[in-house]
Coordinates of C-alpha atoms and ligand atoms in Angstrom, one line a residue:
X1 CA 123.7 151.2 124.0
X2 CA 126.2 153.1 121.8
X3 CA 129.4 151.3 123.7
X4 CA 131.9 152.5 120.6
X5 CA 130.8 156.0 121.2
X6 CA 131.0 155.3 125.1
X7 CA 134.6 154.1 125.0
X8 CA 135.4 157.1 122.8
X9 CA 134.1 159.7 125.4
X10 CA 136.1 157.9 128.0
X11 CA 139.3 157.7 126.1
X12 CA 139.2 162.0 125.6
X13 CA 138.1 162.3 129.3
X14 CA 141.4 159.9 130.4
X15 CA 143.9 161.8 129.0
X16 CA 145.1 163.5 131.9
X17 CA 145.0 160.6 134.3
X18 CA 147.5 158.9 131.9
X19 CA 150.3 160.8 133.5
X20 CA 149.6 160.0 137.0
X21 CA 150.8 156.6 139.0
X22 CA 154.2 154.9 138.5
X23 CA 155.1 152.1 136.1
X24 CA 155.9 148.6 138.5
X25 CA 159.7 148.5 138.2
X26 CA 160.5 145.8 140.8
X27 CA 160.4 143.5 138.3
X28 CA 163.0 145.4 136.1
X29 CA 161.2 144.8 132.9
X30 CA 157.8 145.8 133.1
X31 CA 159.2 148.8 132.8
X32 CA 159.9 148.7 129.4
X33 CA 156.8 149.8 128.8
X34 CA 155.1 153.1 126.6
X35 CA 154.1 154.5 130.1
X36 CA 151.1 156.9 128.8
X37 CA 149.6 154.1 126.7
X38 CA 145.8 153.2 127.4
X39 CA 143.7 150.5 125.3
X40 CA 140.3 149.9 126.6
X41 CA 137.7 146.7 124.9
X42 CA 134.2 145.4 125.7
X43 CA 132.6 142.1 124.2
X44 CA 129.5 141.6 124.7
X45 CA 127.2 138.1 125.0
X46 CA 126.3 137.9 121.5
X47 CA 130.3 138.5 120.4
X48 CA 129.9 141.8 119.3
X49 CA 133.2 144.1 120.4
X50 CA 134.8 147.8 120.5
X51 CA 137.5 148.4 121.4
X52 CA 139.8 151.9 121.3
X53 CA 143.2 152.8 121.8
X54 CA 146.5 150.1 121.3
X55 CA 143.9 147.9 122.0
X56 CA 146.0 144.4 119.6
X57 CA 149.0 145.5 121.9
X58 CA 150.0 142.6 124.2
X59 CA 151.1 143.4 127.6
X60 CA 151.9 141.6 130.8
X61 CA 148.8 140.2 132.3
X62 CA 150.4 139.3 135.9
X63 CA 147.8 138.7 138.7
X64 CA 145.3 138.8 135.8
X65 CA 146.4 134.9 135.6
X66 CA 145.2 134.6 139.0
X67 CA 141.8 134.6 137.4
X68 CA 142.4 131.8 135.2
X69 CA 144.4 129.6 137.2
X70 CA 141.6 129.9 140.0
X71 CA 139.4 128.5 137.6
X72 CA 141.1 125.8 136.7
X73 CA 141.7 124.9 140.2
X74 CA 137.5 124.9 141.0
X75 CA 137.5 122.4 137.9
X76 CA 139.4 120.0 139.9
X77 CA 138.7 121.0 143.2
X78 CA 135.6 121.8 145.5
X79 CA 135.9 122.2 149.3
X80 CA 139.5 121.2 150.0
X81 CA 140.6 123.5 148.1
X82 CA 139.4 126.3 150.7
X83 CA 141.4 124.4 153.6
X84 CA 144.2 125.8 151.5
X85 CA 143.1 129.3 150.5
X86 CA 140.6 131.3 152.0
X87 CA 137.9 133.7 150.5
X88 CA 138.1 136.6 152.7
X89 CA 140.2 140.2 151.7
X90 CA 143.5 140.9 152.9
X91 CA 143.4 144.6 153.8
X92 CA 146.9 143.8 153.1
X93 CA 149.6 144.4 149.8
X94 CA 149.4 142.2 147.3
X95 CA 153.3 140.1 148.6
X96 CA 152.5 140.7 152.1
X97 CA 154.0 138.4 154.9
X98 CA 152.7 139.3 157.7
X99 CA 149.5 137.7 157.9
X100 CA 150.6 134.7 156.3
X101 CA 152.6 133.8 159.3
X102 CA 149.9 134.1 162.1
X103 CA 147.5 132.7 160.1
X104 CA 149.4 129.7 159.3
X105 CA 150.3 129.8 155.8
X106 CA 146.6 129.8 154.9
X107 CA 146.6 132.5 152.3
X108 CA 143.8 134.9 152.7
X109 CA 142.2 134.4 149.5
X110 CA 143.2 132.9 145.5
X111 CA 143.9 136.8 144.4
X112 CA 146.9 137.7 146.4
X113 CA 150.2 136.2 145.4
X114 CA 150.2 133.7 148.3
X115 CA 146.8 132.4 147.3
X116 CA 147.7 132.4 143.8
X117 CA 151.1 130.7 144.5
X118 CA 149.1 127.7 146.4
X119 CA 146.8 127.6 143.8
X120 CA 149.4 126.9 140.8
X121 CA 150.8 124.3 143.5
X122 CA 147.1 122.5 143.5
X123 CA 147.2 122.4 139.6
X124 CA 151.1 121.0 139.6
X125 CA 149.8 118.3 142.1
X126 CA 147.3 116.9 139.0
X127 CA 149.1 118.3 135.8
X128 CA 152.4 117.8 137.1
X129 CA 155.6 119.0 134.8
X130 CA 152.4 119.7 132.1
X131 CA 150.7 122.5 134.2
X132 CA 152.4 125.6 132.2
X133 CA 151.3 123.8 128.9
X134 CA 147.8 123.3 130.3
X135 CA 147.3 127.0 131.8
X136 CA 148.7 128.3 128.2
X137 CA 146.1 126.1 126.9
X138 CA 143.0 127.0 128.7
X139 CA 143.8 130.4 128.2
X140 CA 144.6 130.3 124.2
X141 CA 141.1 128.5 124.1
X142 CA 139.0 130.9 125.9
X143 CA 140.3 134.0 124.1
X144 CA 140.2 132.2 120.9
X145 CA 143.6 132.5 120.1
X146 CA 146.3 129.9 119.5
X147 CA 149.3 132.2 119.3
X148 CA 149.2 133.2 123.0
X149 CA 152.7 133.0 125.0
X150 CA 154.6 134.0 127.9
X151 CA 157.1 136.9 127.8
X152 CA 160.5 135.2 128.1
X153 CA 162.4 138.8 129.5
X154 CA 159.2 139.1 131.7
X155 CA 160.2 135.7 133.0
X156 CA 163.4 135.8 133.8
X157 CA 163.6 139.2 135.2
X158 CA 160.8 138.0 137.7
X159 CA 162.6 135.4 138.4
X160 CA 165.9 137.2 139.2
X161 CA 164.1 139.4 141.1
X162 CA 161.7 137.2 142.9
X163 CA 162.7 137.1 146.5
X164 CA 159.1 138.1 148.1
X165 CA 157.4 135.9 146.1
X166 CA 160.3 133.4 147.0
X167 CA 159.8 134.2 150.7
X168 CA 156.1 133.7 150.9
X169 CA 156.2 130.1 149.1
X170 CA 159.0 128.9 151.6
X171 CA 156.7 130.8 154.3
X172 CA 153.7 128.1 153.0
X173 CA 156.3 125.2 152.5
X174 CA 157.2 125.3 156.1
X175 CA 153.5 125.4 157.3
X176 CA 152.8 121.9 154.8
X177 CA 150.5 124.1 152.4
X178 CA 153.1 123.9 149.4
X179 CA 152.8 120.0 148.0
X180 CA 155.5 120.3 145.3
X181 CA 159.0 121.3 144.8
X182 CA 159.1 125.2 145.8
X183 CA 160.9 125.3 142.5
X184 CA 158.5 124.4 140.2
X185 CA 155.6 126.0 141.8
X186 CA 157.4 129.4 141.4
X187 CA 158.6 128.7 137.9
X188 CA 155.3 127.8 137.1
X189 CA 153.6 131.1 139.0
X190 CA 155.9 133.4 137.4
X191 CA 155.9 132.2 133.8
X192 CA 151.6 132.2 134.1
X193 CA 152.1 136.0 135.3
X194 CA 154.3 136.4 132.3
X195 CA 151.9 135.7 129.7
X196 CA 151.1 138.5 127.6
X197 CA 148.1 139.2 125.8
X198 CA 146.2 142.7 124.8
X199 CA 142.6 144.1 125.7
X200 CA 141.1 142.8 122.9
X201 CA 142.4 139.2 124.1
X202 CA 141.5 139.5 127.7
X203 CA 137.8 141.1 127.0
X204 CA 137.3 137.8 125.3
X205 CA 138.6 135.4 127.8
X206 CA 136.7 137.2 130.3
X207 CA 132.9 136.3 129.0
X208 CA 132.4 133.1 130.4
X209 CA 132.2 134.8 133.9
X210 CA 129.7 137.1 132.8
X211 CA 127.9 134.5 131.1
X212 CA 127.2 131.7 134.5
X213 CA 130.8 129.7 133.7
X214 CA 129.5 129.0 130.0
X215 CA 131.9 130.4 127.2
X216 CA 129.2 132.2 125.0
X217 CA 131.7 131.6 121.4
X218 CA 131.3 127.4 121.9
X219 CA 129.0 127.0 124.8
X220 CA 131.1 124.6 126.4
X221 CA 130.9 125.0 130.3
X222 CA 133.4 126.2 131.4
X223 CA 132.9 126.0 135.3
X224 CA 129.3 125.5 137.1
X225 CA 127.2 128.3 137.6
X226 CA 127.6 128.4 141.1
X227 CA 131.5 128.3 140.7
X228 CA 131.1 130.9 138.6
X229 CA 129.3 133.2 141.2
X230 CA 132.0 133.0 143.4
X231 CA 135.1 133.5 141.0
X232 CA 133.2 136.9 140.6
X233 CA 132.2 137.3 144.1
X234 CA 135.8 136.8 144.9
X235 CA 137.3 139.6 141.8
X236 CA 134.7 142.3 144.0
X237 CA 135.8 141.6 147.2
X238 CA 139.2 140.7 146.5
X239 CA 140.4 141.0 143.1
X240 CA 142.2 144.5 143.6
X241 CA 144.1 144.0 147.3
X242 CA 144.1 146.5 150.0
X243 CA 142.2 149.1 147.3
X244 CA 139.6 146.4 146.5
X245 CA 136.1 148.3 148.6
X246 CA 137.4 151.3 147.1
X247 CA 137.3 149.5 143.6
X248 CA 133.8 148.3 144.1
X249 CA 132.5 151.8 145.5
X250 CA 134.0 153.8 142.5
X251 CA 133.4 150.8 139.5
X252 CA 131.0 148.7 141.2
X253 CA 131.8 145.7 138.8
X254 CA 134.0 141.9 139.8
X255 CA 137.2 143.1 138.4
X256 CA 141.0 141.8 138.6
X257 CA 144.1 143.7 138.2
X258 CA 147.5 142.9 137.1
X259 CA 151.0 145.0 137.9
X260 CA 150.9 144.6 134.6
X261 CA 148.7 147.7 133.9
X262 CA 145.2 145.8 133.3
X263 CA 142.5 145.3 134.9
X264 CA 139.3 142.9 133.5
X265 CA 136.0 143.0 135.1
X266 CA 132.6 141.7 134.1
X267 CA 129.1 142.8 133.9
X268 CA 127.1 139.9 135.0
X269 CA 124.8 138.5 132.0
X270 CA 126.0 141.4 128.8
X271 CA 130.0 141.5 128.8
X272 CA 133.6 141.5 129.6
X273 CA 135.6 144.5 129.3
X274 CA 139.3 145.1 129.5
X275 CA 141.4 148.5 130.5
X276 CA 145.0 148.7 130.4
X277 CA 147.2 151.9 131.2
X278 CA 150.5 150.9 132.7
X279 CA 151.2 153.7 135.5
X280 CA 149.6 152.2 139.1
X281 CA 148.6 153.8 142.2
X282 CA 149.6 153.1 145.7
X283 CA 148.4 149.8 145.7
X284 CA 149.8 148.0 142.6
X285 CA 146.4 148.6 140.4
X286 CA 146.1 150.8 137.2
X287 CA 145.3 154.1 137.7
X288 CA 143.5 155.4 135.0
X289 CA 142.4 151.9 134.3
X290 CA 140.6 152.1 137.5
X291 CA 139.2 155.5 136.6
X292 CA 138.0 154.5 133.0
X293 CA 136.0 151.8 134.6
X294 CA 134.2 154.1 136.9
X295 CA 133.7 156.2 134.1
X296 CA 132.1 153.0 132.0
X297 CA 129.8 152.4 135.0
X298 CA 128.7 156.0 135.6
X299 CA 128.3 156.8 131.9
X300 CA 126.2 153.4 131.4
X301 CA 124.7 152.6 134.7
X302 CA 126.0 149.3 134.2
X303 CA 127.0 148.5 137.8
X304 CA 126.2 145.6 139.7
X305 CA 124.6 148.1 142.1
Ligands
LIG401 N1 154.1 138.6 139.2 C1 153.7 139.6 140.1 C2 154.2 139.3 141.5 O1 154.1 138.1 141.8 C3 152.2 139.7 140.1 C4 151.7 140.8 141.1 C5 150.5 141.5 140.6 O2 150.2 141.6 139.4 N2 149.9 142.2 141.5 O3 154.7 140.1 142.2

């Protein structure tokens, strides 16, 4: 399949979605963003890639991270770990409260915020103060990159600004589901959301969960294959919040998305792709992104379904 020419098609058909949605400005500077930008890359199994658009452009990858710190946590963790966090949807916004409280402080699943926030607490419980240095790592290996880093500005306005995410890690604290200092664990969440890195990057850190857990470029397993079925079975049922069944009808692919402005997904067994186009829709996920990836799986038949 032509997936250069593919990408190219898609990229003249976007155009006019690249005006609709709003940048994320609740964390003041992800604004400071070019708001009508679009990048879009694929890698396949066998390494080859296109890409089109600002597609070497770094951008936030937010709850992108969640991906990768979820991963990290199945390398350490099996069962217990789901005691913590569940695997079932939210129906609910990203930072909600509500059902945090009547259910406990069990977060829903590892793709919200809460579930994300108790996962970074399961990894500070083994790494300790090294768990920002070890996430950076496992990331800068899997894309193949050692110049990976957070966005300092990103940081600190997150931080400043964090009182939901505050709120929901006190929330868990006060039902015993938080085992470290509420302080680190939300340092440590917020500077993983920070990290920036461009579609290109992303595409390529992707391919071990298209690929059973096994990272195609050294074919060092990554995760076990089973693990691996679930990371993705967790992206399509989860990985986009209250719009995630309206992600899988229209894309049809595991995906993740980031306030950020990208969204990653995989197509079991041939590749990774990454879209990023900053303006969101109503629920915090990319708006052309989402529609350029429905285009990829119309165009290609390259659905799960
Ligand atoms: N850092 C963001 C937050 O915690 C991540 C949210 C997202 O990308 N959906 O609010």
């Amino acid at each position: 399949m032509n997936y250069q020419k593919v990408l190219e098609e898609i990229q003249e058909e976007i155009q006019p979605y690249l005006k609709k949605g709003k940048v994320a400005d609740y964390i003041p500077a992800l604004a400071n963003v070019k708001k009508n930008d679009f990048a879009m890359s694929i890698i396949d199994l066998d390494l080859n890639e296109y890409h089109v658009g600002s597609s070497q452009k770094e951008f936030s990858i937010q709850s992108i991270s969640k991906v990768f710190t979820f991963t990290l946590a199945l390398q350490n963790y099996s069962k217990e770990l789901y005691k913590r966090v569940g695997h079932e949807p939210s129906g609910n916004a990203f930072n909600s409260l509500i059902q945090l409280e009547y259910e406990n402080g069990i977060p829903r699943n590892p793709f919200i915020n809460a579930g994300a926030v108790v996962t970074t607490d399961s990894l500070l419980s083994i790494y300790k103060e090294t768990t920002f240095d070890y996430i950076l790592q496992f990331i800068r290996s899997i894309s193949d990159n050692k110049k990976i880093t957070f966005d300092k500005d990103v940081y600190t306005s997150e931080l400043k600004h964090g009182y939901r995410n505050l709120a929901l890690v006190n929330m868990m604290k006060s039902f015993n589901n938080i085992e470290n200092l509420t302080s680190s664990v939300i340092e440590t969440y917020f500077k993983q959301c920070s990290i920036k890195m461009s579609t290109a990057e992303l595409s390529k850190a992707m391919l071990f969960l298209a690929n059973h857990g096994v990272n195609p470029i050294n074919d060092e397993v990554l995760i076990n294959e089973q693990k691996a079925k679930r990371i993705n079975s967790l992206m399509l049922t989860c990985g986009h919040y209250d719009a995630s069944g309206d992600f899988a009808y229209r894309v049809g692919l595991p995906g993740k998305s980031g306030v950020g402005g990208g969204i990653v997904a995989v197509v079991p067994k041939k590749l990774a792709i990454c879209v990023y186009a900053p303006r969101l829709n109503k629920q915090g996920n990319s708006l052309a992104g989402t529609k350029a990836l429905e285009l990829f799986t119309s165009k290609t038949g390259l659905s799960i379904f």
